[in-house]
mmCIF file of C-alpha atoms in Angstrom:
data_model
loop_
_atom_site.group_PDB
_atom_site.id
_atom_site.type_symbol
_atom_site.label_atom_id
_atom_site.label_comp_id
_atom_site.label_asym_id
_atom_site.label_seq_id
_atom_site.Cartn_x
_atom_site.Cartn_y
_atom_site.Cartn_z
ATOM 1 C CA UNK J 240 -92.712 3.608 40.464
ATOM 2 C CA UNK J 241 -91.611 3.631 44.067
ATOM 3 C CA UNK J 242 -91.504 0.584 46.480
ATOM 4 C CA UNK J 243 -94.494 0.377 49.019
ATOM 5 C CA UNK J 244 -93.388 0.435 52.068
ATOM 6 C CA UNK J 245 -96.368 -1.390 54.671
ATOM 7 C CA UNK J 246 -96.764 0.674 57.892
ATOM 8 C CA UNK J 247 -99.334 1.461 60.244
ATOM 9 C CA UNK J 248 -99.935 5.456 60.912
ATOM 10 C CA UNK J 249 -101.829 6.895 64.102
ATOM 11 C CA UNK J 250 -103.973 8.791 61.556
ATOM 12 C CA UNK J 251 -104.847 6.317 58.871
ATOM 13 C CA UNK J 252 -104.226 2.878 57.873
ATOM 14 C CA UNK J 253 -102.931 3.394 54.341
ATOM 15 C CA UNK J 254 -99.824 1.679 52.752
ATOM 16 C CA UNK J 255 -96.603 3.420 52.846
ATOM 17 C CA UNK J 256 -94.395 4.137 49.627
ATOM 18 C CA UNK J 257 -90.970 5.977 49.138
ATOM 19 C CA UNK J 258 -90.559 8.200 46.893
ATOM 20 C CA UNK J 259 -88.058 7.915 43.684
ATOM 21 C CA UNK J 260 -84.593 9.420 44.070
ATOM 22 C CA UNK J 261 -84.098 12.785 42.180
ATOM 23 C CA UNK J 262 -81.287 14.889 42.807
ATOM 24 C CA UNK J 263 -83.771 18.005 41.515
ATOM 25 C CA UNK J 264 -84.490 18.497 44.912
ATOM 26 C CA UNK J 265 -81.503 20.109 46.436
ATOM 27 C CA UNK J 266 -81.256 23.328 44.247
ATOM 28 C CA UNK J 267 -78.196 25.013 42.473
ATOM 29 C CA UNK J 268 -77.294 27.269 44.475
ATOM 30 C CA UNK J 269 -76.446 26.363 48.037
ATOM 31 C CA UNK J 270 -74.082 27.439 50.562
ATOM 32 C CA UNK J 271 -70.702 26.151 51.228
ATOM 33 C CA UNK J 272 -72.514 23.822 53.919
ATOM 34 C CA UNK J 273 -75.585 22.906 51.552
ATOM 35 C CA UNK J 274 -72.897 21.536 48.910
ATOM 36 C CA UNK J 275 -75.050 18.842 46.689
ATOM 37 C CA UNK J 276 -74.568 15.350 47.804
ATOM 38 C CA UNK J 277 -74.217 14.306 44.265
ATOM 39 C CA UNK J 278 -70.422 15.643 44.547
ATOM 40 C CA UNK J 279 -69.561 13.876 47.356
ATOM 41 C CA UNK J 280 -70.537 10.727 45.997
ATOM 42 C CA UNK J 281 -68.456 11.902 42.572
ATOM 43 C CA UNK J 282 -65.640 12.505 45.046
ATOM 44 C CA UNK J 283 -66.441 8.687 47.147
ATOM 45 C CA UNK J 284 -65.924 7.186 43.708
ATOM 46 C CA UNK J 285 -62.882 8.682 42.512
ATOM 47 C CA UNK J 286 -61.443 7.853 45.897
ATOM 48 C CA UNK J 287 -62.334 4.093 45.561
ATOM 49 C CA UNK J 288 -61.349 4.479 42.092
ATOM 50 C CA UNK J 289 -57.504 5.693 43.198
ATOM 51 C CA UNK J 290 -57.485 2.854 46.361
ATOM 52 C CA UNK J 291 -58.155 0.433 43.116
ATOM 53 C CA UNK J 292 -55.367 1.457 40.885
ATOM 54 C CA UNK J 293 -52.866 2.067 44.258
ATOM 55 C CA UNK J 294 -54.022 -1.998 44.874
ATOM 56 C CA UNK J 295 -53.472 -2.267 41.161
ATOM 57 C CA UNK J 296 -49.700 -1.023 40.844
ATOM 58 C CA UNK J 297 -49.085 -3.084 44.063
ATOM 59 C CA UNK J 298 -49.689 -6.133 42.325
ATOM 60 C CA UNK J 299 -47.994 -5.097 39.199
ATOM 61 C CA UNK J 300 -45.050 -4.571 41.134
ATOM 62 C CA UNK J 301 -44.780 -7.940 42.936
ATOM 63 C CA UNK J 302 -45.396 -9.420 39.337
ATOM 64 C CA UNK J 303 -42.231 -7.495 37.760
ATOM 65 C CA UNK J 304 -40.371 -8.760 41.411
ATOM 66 C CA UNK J 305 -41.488 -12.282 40.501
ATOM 67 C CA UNK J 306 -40.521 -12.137 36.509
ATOM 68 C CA UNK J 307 -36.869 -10.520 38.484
ATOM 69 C CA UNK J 308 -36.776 -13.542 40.416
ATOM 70 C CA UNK J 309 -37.369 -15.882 37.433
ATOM 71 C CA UNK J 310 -34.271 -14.334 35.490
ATOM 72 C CA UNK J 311 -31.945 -14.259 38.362
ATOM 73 C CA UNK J 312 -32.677 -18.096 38.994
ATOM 74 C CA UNK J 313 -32.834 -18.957 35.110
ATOM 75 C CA UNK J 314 -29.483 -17.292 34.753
ATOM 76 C CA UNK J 315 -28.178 -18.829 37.843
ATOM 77 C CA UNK J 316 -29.458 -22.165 36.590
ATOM 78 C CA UNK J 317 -27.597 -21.936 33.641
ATOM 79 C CA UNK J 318 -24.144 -20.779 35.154
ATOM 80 C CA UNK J 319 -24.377 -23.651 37.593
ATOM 81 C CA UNK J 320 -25.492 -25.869 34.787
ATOM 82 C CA UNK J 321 -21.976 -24.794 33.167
ATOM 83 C CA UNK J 322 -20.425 -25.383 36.206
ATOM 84 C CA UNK J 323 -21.609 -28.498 37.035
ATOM 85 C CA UNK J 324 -20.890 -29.769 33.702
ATOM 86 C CA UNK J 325 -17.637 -28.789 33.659
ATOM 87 C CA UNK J 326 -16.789 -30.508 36.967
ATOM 88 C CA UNK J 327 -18.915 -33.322 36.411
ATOM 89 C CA UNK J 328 -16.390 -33.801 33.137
ATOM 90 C CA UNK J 329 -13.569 -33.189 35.664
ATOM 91 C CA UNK J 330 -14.448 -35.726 38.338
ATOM 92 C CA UNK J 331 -15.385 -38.057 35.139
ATOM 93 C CA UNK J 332 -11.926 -38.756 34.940
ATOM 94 C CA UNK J 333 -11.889 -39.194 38.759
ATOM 95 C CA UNK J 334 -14.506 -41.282 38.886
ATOM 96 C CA UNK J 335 -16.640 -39.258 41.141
ATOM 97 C CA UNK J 336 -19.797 -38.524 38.097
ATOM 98 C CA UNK J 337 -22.637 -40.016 40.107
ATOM 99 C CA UNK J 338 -22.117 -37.761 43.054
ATOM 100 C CA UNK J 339 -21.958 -34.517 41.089
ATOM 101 C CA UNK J 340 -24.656 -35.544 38.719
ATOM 102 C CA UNK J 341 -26.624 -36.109 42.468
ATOM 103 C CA UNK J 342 -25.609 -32.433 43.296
ATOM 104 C CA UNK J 343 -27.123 -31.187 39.998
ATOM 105 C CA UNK J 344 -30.687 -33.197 41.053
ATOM 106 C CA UNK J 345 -30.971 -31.700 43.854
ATOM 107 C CA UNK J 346 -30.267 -27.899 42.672
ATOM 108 C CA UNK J 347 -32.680 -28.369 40.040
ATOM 109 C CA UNK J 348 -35.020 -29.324 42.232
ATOM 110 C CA UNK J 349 -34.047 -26.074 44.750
ATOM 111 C CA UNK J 350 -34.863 -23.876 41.719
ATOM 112 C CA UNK J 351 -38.011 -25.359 40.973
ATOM 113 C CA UNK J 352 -39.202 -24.702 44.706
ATOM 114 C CA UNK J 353 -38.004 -20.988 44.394
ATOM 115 C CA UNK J 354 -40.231 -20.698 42.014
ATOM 116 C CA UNK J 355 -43.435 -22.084 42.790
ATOM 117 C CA UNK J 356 -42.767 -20.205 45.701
ATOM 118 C CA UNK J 357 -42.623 -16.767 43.884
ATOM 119 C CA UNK J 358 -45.627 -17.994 41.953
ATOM 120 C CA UNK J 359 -47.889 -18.268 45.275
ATOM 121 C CA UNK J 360 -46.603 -14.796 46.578
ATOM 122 C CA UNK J 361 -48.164 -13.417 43.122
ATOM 123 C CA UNK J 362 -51.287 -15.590 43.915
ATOM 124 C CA UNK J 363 -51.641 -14.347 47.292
ATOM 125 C CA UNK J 364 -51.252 -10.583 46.203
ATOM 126 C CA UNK J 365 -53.788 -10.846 43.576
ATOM 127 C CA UNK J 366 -56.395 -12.342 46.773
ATOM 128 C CA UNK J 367 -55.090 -9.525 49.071
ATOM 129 C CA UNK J 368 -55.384 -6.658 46.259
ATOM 130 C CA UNK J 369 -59.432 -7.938 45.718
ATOM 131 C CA UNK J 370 -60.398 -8.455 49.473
ATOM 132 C CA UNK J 371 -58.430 -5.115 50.225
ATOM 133 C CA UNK J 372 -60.489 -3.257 47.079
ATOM 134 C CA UNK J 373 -63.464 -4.737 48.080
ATOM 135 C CA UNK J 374 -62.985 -3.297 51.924
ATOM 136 C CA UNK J 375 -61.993 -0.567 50.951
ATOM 137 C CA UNK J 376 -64.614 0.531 49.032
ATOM 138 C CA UNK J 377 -67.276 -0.001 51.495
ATOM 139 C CA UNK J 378 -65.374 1.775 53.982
ATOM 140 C CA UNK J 379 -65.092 4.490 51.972
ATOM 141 C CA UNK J 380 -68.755 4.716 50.729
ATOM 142 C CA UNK J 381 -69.762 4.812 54.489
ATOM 143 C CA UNK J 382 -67.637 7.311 55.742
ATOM 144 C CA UNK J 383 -68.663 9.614 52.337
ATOM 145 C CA UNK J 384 -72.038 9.176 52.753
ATOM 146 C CA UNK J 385 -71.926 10.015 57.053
ATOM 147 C CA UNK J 386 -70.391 13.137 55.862
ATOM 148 C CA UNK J 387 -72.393 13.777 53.217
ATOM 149 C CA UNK J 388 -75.575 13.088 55.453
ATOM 150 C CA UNK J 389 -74.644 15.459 58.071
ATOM 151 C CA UNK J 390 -73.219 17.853 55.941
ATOM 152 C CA UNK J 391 -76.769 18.187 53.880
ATOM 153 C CA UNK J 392 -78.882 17.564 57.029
ATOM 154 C CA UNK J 393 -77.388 20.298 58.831
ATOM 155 C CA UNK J 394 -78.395 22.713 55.756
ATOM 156 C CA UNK J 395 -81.715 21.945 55.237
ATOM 157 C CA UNK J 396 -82.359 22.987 59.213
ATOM 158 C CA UNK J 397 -80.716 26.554 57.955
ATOM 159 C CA UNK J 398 -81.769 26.597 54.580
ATOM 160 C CA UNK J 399 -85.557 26.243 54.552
ATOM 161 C CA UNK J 400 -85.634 26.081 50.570
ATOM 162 C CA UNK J 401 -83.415 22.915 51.092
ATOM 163 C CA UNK J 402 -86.166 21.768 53.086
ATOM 164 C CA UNK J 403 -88.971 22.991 50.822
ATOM 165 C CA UNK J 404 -87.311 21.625 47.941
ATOM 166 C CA UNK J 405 -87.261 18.338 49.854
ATOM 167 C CA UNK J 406 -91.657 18.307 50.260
ATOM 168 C CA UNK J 407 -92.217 19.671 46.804
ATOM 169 C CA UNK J 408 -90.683 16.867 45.305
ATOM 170 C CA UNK J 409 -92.248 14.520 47.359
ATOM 171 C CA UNK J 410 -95.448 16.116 46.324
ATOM 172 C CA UNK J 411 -94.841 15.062 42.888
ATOM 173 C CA UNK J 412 -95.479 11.595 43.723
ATOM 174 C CA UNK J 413 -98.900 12.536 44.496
ATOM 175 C CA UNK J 414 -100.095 15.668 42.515
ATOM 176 C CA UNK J 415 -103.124 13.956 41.395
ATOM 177 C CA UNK J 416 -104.738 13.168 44.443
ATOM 178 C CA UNK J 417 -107.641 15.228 45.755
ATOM 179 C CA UNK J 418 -106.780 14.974 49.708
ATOM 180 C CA UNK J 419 -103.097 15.408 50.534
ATOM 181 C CA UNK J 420 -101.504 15.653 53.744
ATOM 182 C CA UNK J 421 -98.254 16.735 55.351
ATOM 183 C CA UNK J 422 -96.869 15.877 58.502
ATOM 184 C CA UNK J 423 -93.567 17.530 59.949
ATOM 185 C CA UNK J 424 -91.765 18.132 62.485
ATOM 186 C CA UNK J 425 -92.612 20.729 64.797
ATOM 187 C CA UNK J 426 -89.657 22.520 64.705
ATOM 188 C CA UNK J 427 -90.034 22.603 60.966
ATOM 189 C CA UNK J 428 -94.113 23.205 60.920
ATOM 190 C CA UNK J 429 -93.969 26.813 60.797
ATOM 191 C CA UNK J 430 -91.333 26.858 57.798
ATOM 192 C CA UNK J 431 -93.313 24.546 55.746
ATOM 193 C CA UNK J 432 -97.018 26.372 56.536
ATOM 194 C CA UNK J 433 -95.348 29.876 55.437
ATOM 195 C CA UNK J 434 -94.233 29.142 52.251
ATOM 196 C CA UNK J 435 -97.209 26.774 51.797
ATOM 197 C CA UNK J 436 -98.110 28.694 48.306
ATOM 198 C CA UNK J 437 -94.620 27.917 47.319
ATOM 199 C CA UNK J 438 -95.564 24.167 47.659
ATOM 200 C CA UNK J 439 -99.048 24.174 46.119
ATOM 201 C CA UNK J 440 -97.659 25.212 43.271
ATOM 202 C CA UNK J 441 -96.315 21.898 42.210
ATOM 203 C CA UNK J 442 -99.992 20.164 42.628
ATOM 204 C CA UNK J 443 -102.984 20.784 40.086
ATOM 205 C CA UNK J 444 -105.876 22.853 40.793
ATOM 206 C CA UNK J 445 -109.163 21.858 42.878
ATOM 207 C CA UNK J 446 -107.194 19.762 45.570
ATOM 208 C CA UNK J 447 -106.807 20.060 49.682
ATOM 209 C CA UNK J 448 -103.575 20.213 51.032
ATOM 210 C CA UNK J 449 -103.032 20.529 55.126
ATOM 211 C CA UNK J 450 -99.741 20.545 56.659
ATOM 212 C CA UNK J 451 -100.053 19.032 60.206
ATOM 213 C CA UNK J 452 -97.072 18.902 62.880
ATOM 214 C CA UNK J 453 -95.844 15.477 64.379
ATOM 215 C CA UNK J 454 -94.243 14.817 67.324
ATOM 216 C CA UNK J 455 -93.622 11.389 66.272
ATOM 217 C CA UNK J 456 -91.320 13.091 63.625
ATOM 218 C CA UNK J 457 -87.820 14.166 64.321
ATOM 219 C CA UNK J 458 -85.904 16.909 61.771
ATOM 220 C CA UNK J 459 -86.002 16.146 58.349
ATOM 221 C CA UNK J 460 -88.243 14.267 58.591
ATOM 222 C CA UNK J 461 -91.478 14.309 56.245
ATOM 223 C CA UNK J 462 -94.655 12.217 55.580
ATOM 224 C CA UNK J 463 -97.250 12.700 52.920
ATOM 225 C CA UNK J 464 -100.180 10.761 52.927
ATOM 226 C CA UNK J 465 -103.411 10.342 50.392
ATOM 227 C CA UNK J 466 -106.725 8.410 51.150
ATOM 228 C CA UNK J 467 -104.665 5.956 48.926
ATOM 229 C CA UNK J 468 -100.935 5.621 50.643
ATOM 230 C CA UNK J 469 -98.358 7.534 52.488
ATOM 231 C CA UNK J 470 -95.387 9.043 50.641
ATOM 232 C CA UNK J 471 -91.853 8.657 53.221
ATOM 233 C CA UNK J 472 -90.180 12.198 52.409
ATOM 234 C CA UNK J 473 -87.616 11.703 54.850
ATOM 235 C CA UNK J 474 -84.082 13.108 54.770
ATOM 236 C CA UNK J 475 -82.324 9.624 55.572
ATOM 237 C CA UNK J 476 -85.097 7.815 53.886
ATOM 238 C CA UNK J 477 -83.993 9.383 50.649
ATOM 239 C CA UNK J 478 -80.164 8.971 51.726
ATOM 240 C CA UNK J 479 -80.906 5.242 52.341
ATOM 241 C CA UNK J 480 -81.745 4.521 48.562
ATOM 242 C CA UNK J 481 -78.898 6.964 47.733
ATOM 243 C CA UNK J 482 -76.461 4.475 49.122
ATOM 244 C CA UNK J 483 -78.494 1.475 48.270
ATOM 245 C CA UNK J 484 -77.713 2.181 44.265
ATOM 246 C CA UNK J 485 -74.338 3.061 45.213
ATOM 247 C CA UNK J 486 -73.457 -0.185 46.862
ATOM 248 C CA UNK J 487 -75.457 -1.524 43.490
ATOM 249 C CA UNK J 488 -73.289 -0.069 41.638
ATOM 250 C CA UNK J 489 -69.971 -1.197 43.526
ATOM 251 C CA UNK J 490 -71.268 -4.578 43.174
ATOM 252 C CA UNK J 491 -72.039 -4.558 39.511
ATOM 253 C CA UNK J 492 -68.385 -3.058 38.981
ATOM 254 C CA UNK J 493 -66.493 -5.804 41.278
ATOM 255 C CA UNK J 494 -68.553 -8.442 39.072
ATOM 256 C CA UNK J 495 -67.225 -6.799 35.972
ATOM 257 C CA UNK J 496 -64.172 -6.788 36.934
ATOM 258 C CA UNK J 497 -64.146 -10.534 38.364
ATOM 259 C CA UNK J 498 -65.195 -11.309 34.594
ATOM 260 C CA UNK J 499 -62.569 -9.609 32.903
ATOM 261 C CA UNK J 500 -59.506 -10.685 35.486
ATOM 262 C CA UNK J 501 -61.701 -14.404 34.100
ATOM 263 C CA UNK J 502 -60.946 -13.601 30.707
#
């Protein structure tokens, strides 16, 4: 069941509830304008999707850098370990050991610094690849879903069964209810009292429906009220819970992710 939503209405004092997201609503066919948002979103995915595995091969790539850095200095180490010996055999017989073996000490410890070194720049990318995924992604979702939004709301204002489609199944929520009311826009009042058969359809027999314009309403914008709640139809009502699961669902696959990296 839908969340209730507490308002007060100039008409009656009933509880306020939004409907349940659906995608039923926006039909098949559409015109190049009316595309579905359920695409879009498809498409906002698959783009966060592709900024995750660019991110991804970033990292991989400082990683092979860093195991290219370990060999160069392991196989350095070793030559000057050969050199060193050799020398420090040499100025044996000179009597100059202790300053060579000092030299050694203190290349040693020159490699070891190179690479805890490369070892942080690995740490840091891994930070930088989940703060720049994580950024990215909500970026992304916004700008699909302001597209997406004004791409769809522009439609239903020239597609009326966009907009139909849009009350009917907000009238589901309340078919059983003997009293039903539906306030609109006024721009969209006419549209929604002509095909007004169209609309009944979806409720059972024996009940009242009036469709009443509202100039507290702006385009797209649809209430349905019973003696026992109000129903918020709205275009951007509906686009709000639309991007509430999605950043759900962003979260839920960052946390996975955490978790495995974990493992």
């Amino acid at each position: 069941m839908s969340r209730v939503i507490k308002e007060t209405h100039a008409l009656y004092e009933a509880s306020e509830r939004s409907i349940a997201i659906h995608a039923s609503f926006i039909p098949e066919k559409q015109t190049t304008q009316g595309s579905s948002v359920l695409p879009e979103i498809h498409r906002t995915r698959i783009r966060a999707r592709q900024v995750e595995a660019d991110a991804r091969a970033k990292l991989e790539q400082a990683e092979r850098e860093l195991e290219q850095v370990r060999f160069q200095i392991s196989r350095e180490e070793e030559d000057s370990k050969a050199g060193i010996q050799q020398a420090y055999e040499d100025a044996k017989q000179a009597g100059a050991a202790e300053g060579f073996a000092e030299g050694y000490e203190t290349g040693k410890k020159s490699w070891e610094e190179e690479i805890d070194k490369a070892g942080r720049v690995v740490q840091s990318s891994r930070v930088e690849k989940e703060a720049y995924l994580e950024a990215s992604e909500g970026t992304i979702l916004k700008l699909a879903m302001a597209v997406a939004e004004r791409m769809l709301g522009k439609s239903v204002l020239q597609d009326e069964t966009l907009w139909v489609d849009l009350v009917k199944q907000a009238l589901i929520e309340v078919k059983e209810e003997k009293e039903i009311t539906i306030y609109v826009a006024p721009d969209q009042y006419d549209i929604t009292v002509d095909r007004k058969d169209e609309i009944e359809a979806v409720l059972y027999q024996n009940q009242q429906l009036w469709i009443v314009p509202s100039h507290q309403l702006e385009q797209n914008q649809c209430y349905i009220e019973t003696p026992f709640g109000r129903v918020n139809a709205s275009l951007d009502t509906q686009f709000a819970e639309i991007k509430q699961q999605l950043e759900k669902l962003l979260e839920e696959g960052a946390a996975d992710e955490s978790h495995s990296t974990a493992s």
